[in-house]
Coordinates of C-alpha atoms in Angstrom, one line a residue:
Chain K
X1 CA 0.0 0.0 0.0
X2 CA 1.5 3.6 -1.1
X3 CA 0.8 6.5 1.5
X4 CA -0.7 9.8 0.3
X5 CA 2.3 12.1 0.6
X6 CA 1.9 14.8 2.4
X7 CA 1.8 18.0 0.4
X8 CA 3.7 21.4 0.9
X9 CA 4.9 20.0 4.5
X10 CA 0.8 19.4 5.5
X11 CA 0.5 16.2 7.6
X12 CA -2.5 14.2 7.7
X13 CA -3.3 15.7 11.2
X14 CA -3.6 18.8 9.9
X15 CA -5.7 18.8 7.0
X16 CA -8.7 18.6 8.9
X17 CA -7.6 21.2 11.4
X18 CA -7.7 23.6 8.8
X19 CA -10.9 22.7 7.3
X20 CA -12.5 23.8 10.6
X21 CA -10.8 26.7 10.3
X22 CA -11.7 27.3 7.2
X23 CA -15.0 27.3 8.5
X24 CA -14.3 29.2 12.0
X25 CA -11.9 31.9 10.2
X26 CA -15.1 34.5 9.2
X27 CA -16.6 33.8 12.6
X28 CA -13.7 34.8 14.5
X29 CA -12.9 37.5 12.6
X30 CA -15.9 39.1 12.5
X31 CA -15.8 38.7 16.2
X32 CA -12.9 40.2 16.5
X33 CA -13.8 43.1 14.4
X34 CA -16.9 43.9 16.5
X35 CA -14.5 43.7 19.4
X36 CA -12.1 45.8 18.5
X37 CA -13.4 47.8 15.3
X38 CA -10.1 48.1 13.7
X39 CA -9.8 45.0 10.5
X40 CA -5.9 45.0 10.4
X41 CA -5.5 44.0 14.4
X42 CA -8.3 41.8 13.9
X43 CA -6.9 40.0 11.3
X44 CA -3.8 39.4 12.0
X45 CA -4.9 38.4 15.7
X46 CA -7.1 35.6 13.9
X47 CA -4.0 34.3 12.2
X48 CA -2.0 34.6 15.5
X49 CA -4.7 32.4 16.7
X50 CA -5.4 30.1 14.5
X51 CA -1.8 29.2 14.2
X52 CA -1.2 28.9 17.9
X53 CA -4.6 26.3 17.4
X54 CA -2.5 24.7 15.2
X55 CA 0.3 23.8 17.3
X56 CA -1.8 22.8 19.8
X57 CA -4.5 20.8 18.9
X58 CA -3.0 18.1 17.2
X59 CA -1.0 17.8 20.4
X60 CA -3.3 18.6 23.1
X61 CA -6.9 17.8 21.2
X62 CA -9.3 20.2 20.5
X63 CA -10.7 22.1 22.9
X64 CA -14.5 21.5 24.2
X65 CA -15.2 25.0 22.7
X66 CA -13.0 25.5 20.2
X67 CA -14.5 28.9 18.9
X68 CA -14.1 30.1 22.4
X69 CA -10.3 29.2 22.6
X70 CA -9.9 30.8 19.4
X71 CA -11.4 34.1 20.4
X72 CA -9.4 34.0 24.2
X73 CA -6.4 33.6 22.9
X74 CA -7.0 36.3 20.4
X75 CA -8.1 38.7 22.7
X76 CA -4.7 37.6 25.0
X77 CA -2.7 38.9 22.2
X78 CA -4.7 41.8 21.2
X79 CA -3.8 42.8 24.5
X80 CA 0.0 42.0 24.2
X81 CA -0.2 43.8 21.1
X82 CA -1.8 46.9 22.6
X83 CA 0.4 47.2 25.8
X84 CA 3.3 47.5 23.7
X85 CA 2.0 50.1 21.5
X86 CA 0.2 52.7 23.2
X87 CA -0.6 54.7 20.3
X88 CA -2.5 52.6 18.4
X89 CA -4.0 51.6 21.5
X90 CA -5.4 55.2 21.8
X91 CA -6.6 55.3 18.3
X92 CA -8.6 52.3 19.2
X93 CA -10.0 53.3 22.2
X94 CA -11.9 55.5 20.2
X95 CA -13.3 52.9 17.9
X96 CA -14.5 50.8 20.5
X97 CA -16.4 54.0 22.0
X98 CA -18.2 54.0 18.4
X99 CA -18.2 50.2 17.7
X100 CA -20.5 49.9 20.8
X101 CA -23.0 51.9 19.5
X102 CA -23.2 50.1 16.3
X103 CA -26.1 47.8 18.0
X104 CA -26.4 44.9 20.0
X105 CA -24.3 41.7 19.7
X106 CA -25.6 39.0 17.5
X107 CA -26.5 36.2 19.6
X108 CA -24.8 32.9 20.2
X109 CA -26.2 30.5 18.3
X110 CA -26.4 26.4 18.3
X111 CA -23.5 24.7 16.1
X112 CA -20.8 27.1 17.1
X113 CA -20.0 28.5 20.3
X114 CA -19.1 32.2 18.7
X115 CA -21.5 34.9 18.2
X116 CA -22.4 35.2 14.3
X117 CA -21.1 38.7 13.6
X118 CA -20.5 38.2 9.7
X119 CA -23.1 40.7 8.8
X120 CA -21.4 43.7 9.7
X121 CA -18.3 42.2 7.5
X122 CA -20.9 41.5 4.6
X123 CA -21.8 44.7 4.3
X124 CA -18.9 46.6 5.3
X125 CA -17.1 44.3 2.6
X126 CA -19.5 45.6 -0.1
X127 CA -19.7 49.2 0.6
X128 CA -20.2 51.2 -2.3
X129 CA -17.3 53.7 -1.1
X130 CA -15.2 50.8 -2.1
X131 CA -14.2 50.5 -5.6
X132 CA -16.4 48.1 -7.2
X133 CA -13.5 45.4 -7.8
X134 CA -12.7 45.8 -4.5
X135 CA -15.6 44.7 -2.6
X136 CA -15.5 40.7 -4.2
X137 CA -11.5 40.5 -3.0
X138 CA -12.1 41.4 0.2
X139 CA -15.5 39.6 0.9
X140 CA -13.5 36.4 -0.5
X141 CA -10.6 37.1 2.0
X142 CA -12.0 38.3 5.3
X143 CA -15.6 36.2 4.7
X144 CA -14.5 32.7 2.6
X145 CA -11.4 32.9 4.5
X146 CA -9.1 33.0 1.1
X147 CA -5.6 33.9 1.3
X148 CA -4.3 36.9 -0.7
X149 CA -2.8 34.5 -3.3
X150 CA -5.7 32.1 -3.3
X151 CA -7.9 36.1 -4.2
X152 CA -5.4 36.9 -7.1
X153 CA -5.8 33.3 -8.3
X154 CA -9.6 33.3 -8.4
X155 CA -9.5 37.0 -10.2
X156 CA -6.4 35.6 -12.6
X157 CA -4.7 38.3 -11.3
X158 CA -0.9 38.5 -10.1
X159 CA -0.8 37.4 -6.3
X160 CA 1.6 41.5 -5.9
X161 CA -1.6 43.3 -7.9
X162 CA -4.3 41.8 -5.9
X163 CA -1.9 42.1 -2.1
X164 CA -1.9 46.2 -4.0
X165 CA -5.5 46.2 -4.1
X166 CA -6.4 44.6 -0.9
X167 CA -4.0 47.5 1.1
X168 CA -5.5 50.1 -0.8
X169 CA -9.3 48.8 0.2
X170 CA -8.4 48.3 4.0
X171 CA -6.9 51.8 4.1
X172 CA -9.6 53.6 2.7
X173 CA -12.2 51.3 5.2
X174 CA -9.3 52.3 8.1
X175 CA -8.8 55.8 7.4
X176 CA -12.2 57.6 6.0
X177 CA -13.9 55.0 8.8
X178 CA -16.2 52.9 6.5
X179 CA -17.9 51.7 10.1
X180 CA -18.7 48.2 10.7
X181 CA -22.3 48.1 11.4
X182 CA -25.3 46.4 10.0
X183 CA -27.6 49.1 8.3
X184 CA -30.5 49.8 10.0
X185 CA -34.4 48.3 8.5
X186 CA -34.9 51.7 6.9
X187 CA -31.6 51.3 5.1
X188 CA -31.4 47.7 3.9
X189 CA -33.6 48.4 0.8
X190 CA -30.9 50.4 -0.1
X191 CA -27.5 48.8 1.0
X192 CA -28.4 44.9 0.6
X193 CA -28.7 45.4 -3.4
X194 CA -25.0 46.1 -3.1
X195 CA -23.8 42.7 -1.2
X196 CA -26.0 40.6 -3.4
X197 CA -24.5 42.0 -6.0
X198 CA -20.9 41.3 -4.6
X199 CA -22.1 37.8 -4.3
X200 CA -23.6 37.6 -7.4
X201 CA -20.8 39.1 -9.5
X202 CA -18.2 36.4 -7.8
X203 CA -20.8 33.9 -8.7
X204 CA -20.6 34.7 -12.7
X205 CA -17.1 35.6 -12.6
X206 CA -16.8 32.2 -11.4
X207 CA -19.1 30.5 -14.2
X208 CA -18.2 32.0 -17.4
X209 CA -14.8 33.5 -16.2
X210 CA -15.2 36.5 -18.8
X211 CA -11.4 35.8 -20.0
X212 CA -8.6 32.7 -19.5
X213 CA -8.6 29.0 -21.2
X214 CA -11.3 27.5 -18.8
X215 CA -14.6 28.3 -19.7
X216 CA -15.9 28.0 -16.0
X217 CA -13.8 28.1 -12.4
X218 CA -16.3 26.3 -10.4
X219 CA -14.4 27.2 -7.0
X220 CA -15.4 30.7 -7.4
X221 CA -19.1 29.7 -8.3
X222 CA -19.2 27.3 -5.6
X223 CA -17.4 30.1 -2.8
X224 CA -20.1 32.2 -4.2
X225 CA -23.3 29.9 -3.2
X226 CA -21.4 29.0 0.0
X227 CA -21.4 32.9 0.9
X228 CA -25.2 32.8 -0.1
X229 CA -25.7 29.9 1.9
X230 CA -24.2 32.1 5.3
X231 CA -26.2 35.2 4.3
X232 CA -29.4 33.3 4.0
X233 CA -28.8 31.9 7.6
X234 CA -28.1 35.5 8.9
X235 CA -30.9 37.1 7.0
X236 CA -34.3 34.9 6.8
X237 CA -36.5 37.1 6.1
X238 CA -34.8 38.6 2.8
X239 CA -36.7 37.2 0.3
X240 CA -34.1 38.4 -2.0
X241 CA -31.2 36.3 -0.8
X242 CA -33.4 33.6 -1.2
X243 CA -33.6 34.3 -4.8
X244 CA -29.9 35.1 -5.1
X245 CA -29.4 31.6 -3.9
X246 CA -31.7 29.5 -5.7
X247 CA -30.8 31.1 -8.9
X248 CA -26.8 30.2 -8.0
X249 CA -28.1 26.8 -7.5
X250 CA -30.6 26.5 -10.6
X251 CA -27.8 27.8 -12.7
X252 CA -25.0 25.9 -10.9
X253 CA -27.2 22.3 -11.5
X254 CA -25.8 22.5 -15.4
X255 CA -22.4 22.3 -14.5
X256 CA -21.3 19.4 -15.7
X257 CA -23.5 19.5 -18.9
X258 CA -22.2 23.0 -19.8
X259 CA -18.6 21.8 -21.4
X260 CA -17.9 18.8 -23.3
X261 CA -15.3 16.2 -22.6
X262 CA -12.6 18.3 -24.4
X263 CA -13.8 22.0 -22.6
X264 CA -15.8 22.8 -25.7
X265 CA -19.1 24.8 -24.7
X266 CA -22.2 22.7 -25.1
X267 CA -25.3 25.1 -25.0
X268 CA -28.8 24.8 -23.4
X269 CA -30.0 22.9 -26.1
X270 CA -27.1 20.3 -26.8
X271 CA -27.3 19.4 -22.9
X272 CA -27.2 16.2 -21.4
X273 CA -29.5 17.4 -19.2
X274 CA -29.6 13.7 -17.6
X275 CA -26.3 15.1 -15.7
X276 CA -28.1 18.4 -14.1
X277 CA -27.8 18.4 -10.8
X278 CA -31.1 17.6 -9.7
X279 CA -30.9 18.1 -6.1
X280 CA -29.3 21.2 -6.6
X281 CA -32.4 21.8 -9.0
X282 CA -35.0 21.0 -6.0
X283 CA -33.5 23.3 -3.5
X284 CA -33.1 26.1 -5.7
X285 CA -36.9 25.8 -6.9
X286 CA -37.9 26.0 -2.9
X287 CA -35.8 29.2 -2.9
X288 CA -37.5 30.3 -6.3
X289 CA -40.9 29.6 -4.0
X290 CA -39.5 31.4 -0.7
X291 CA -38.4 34.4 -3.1
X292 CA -41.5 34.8 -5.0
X293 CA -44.0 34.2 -1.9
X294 CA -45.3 37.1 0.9
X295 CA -44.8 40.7 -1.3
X296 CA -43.9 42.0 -5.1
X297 CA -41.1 39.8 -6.3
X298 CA -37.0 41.0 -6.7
X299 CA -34.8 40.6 -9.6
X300 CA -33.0 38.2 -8.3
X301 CA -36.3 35.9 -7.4
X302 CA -37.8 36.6 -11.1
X303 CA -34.4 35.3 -12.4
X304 CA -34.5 32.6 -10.5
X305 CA -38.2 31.8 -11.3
X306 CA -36.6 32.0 -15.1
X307 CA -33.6 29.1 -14.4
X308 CA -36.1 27.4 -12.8
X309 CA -38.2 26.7 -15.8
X310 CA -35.4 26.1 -17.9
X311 CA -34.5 23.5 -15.6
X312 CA -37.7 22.0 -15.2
X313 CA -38.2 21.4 -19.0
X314 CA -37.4 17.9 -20.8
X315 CA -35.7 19.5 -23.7
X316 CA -36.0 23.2 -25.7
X317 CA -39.5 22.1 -27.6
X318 CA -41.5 21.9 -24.2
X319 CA -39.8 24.8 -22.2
X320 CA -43.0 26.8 -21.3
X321 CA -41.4 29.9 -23.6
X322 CA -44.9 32.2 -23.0
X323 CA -44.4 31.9 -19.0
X324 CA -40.7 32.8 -19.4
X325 CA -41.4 35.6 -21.8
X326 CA -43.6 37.1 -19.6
X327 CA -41.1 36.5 -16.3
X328 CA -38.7 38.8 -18.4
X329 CA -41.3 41.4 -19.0
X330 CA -42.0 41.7 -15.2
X331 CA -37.6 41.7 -15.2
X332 CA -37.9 44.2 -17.6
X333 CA -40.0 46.4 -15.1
X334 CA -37.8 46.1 -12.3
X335 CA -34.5 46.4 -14.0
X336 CA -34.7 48.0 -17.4
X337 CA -32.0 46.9 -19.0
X338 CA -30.4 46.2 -22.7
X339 CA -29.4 43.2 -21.8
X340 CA -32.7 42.1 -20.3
X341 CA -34.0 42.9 -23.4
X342 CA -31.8 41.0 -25.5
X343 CA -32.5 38.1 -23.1
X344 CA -36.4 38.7 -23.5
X345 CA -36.0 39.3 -27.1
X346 CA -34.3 35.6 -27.4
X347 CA -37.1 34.1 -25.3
X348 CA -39.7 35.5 -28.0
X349 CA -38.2 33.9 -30.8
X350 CA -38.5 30.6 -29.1
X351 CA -42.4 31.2 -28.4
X352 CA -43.0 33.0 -31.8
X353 CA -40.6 31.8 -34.1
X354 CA -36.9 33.4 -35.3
X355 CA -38.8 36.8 -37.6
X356 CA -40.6 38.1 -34.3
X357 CA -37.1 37.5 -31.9
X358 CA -35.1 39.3 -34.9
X359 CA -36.9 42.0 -35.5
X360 CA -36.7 42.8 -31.1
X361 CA -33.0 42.3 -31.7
X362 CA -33.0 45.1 -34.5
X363 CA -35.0 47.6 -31.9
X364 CA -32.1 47.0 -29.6
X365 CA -29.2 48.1 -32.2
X366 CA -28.6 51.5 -31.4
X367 CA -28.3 50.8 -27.6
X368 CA -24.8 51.6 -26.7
X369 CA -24.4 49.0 -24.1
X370 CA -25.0 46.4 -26.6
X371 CA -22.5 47.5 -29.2
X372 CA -19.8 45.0 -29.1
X373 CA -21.6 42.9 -26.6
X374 CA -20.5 39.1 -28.2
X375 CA -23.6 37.7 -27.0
X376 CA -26.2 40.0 -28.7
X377 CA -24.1 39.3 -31.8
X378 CA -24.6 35.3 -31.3
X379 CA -27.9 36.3 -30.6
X380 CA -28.8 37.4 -34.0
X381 CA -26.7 35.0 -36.0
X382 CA -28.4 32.1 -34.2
X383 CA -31.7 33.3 -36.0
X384 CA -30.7 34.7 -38.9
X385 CA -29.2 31.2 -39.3
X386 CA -32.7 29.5 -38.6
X387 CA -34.3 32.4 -40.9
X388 CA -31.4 30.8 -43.9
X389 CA -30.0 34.7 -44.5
X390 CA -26.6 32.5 -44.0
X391 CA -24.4 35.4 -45.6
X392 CA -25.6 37.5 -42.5
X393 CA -25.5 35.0 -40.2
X394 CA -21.9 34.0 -41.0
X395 CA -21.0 38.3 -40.8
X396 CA -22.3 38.6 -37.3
X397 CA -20.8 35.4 -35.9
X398 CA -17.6 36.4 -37.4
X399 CA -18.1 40.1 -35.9
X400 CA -18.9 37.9 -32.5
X401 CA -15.8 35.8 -32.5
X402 CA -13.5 39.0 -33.0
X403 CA -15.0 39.9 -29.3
X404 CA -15.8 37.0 -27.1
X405 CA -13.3 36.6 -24.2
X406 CA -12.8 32.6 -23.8
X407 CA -11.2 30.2 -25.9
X408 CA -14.1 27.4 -25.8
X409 CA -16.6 30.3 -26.5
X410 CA -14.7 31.5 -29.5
X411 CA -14.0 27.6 -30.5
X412 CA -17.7 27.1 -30.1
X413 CA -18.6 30.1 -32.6
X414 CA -15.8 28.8 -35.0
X415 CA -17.8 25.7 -34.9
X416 CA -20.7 27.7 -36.1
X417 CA -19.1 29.6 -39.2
X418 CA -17.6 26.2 -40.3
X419 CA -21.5 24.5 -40.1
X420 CA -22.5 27.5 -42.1
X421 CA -20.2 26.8 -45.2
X422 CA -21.1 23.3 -45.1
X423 CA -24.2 23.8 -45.6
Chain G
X1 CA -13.6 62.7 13.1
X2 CA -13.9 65.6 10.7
X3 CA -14.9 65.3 7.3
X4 CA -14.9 67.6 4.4
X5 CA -17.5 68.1 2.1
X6 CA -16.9 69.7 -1.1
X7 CA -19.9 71.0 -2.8
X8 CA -19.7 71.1 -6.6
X9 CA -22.1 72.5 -8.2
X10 CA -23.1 71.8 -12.2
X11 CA -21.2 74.0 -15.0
X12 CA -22.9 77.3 -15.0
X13 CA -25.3 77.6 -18.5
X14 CA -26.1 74.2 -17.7
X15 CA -29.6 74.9 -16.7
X16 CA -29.9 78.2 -15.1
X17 CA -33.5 78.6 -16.3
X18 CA -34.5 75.9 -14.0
X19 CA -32.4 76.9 -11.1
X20 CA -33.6 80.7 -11.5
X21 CA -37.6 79.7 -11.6
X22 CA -37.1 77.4 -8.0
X23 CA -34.0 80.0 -6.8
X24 CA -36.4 80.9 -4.3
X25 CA -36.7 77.8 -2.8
X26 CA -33.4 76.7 -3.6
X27 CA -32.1 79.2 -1.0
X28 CA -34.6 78.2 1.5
X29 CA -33.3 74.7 1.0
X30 CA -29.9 75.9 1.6
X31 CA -31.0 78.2 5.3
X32 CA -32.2 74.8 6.3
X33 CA -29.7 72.6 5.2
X34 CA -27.5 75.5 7.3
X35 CA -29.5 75.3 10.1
X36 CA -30.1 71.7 10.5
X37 CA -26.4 70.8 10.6
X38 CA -25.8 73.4 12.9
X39 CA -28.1 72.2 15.0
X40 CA -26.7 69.0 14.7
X41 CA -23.9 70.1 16.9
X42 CA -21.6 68.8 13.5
X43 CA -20.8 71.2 12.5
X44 CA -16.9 72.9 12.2
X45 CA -16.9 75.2 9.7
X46 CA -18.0 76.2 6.2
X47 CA -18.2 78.9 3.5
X48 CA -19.6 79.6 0.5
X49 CA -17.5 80.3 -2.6
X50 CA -17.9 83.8 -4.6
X51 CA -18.3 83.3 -8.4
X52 CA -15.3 81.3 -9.8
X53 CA -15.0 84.3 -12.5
X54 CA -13.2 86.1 -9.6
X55 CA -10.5 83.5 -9.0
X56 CA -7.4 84.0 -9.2
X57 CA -4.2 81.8 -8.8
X58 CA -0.7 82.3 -7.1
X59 CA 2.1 79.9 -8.7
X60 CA 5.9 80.5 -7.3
X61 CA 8.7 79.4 -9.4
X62 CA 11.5 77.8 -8.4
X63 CA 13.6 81.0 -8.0
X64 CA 10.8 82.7 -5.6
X65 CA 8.8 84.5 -8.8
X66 CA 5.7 85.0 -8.4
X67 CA 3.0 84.2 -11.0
X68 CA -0.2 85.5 -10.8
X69 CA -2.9 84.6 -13.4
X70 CA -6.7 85.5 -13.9
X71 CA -9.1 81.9 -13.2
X72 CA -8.7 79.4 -13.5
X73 CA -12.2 79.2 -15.3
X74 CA -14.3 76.1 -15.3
X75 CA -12.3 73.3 -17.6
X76 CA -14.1 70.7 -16.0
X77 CA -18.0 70.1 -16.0
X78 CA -18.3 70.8 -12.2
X79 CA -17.0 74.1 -10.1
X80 CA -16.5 73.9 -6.2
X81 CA -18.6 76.0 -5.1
X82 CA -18.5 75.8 -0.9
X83 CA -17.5 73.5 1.6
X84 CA -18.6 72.5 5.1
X85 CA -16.3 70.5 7.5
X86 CA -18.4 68.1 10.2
X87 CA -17.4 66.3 13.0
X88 CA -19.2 62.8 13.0
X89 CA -18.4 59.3 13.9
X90 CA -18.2 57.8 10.5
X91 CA -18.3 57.8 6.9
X92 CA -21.7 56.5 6.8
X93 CA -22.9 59.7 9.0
X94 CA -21.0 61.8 6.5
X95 CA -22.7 60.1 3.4
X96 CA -26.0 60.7 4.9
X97 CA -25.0 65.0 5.6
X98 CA -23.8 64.7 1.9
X99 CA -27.1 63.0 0.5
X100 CA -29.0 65.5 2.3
X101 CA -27.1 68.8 1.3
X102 CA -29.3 70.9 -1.6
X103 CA -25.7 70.7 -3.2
X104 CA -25.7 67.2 -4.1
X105 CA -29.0 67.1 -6.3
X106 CA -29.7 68.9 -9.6
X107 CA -26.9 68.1 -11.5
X108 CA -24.4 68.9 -8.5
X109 CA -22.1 66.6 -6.7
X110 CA -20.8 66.8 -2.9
X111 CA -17.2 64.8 -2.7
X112 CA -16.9 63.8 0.9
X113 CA -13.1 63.5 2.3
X114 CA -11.8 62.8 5.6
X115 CA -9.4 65.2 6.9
X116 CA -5.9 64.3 7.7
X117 CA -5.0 63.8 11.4
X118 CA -1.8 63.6 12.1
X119 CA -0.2 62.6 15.8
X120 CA 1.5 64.9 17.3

């Protein structure tokens, strides 16, 4: 029998170890945070801590309250830390004045003996003082417990660029005080749209990585659902996380049908849809239930309620094209948008036939946002194809191919021009 | 902490019909904007800013000569037009003063930056 070796110095001891604290790392530093409203001391005190669990544990066992051992002996060396430097001591004797007016501590609740304080690094995280790129890096690092390199990876970015960008975001939090606090009910309507958008933009980074050899980087996708997953604990009674969520999971249930052996793209209609993921498929249509139920629906329910049908369907023939047509017109209300339209647009020509989807497409030629957007182009060769104006068709997928970002998407619509002269 | 808010206002010409119709309310919006963060017990200072036509700028070279020119005039779409400085406990507090000043709507734009504190 051959042993596993142990990789990068990692015995077999410790593997698990740092699964929990995988797990335990957002929790402890959100604890921290609220503690000591200052991100910098509370991270590096959660390292400090976590490493000090490391030496330990495998030696000693772990402790009857782990989380509780994690936070004590963080707290011991915040203190070390502070008696040795008075200043910054100071300076955070201020923040605490103000931290403990941001509200009442979450409670403790059953499965882990730490108070559940992520929400205040949710939406601190995705504060729209941040700069948009910003917000996914750090909620990957301080809330999935990523390392700076394991960030950079995610965004194909060098490990130096992405340690840049993570400074630059913790100063500006540190210095114009971006406080850590969850927004009060009046405010939610406005500040949740931002974090599910954080989410949500990690999440289709993730699945169609818009540039690189690999069509999809499931660990990003799947770091985005499990982010969902903690948000829809901490906030019940959002109906909109609930959508965000199912739609990750209605969406996330074609993985494996989504690229062929070789990492071509197979589309919605080529799919095995035998390998969808249908328990992924039955939770994310009780979400689509949950988001849709009790008051006028979000986008992020209506989108859901969208995947859902497409996932429900045996094939492209019996997807039920007039309910989805008219899920896009309520999209349409909440979120004008282009690319909605485009979306809508497609979902006509499968109710009414290829003439009444091409002729929406043609209404949506002057919008700037969809000049040299790939997919509109696809959009409209895939019909003018089925209409047999082939000349065109072969025009705009070659226009399309100059633009789309992935190699399996530009090998697919290769594919497609070389189908065209055949026939 | 203190925070500064720097009120731009949109290039003149822009729509000066529509400011000059509501002006009268405009600068009622402004005496309560005034009053309400002085009430507040925010607020540090603040001024408003005479017409940028009477500008003018100081430049000295690097031999001590002094350069004085007429302007600058308005070379980008928005002119600052007056300031306040608060004193509140955090950014989101400052966003809220900034949302509410008459400043920030109409085509106008209120930047909000912390000011520098430095140990001494």
């Amino acid at each position: 029998m051959v042993e596993e070796p142990a990789v990068g110095g990692v015995s077999p001891v410790a593997a698990p170890v740092e699964a929990i604290f995988r797990e335990e790392r957002g929790r402890l530093l959100a604890a921290l945070v609220r503690r000591f409203g200052d991100l910098d001391l509370a991270e590096d005190m959660a390292s400090e801590a976590i490493e000090a669990a490391l030496v330990h544990w495998p030696v000693d066992g772990v402790p009857p309250r782990p989380g509780a051992w994690l936070m004590t002996t963080a707290r011991r060396r915040a203190v070390d830390r502070l008696r040795r430097d008075q200043a910054y001591a100071a300076r955070l004797a201020v923040l605490q004045v103000e931290a403990d007016r941001a509200g009442p501590a979450a409670p403790v609740e059953s499965g882990s003996d730490l108070p559940d304080e992520r929400l205040l690094l949710f939406f601190t995280c995705a504060h729209p003082a941040l700069a948009a790129d910003d917000r996914g890096a750090l909620t990957l690092r301080c809330l999935a417990g990523l390392t700076t390199p394991e960030v950079a990876r995610a965004f194909l970015v060098p490990p130096a660029a992405m340690a840049k960008r993570i400074v630059r975001a913790k100063k500006k939090i540190r210095e114009a005080r971006i406080p850590f606090r969850v927004p009060g009910v009046d405010e939610l309507p406005q500040r949740l749209p931002g974090v599910l958008q954080v989410l949500y933009s990690l999440f289709t980074e993730g699945y169609a990585a818009s540039s690189g050899p690999d069509l999809q980087r499931l660990d990003l996708a799947e770091e985005a659902i499990r982010l969902a997953r903690i948000l829809r604990r901490l906030l019940p009674a959002e109906r909109e996380v609930a959508g965000l969520l199912g739609l990750m999971l209605l969406i996330h249930a074609r993985r494996d049908a989504r690229t062929g052996p070789d990492g071509a793209i197979v589309l919605l209609d080529d799919q095995d849809r035998g390998r969808w993921d249908a328990a992924s498929i039955e939770e994310g249509r009780g979400l689509v239930l949950v988001a849709l139920t009790g008051g006028p629906p979000g986008p992020y329910g209506v989108q859901a309620a969208i995947a859902a049908l497409h996932d429900e369907a045996a094939d492209l023939a019996t997807t039920d094209w007039p309910q989805i047509v008219a899920l896009y017109d309520v999209l349409l209300a909440l979120t004008p948008s282009p690319v909605v339209a485009l979306n809508r647009a497609v979902a006509v020509a499968m109710r009414d036939g290829p003439r009444a989807g091409l002729a929406l497409l043609d209404e949506l030629a002057d919008q700037p946002r969809l000049r040299g957007y790939h997919p509109y182009l696809v959009a409209r060769a895939d019909l003018l194809c089925r209409l047999g104006r082939l000349p065109e068709a072969a025009a705009a997928y070659r226009q399309a191919l100059d633009l789309a970002g992935t190699e399996p998407e530009r090998a697919h619509l290769r594919r497609r021009l070389d189908g065209l002269r055949l026939s | 902490m203190k925070y500064m808010l720097l009120i731009h206002s949109g290039a003149a010409g822009d729509d000066t019909s529509a400011i000059e119709s509501e002006s009268e309310s405009f600068f009622q919006d402004w005496l309560n904007y005034d009053k309400a963060v002085k009430e507040a017990g925010i607020w540090v200072s603040g001024h408003s800013l005479a017409d940028l036509t009477t500008a003018t700028t100081v430049r000295v070279g690097p031999a001590g000569e002094r350069t004085v020119t007429d302007g600058p005039f308005a070379e980008t779409r928005e002119v600052l037009g007056g300031y306040y400085v608060i004193d509140v406990p955090d950014l989101d507090v400052a966003l809220d003063w900034a949302a509410r000043c008459p400043g920030s709507r109409g085509g106008g734009s209120v930047v909000v930056r912390p000011v520098a504190e430095f140990e001494v």
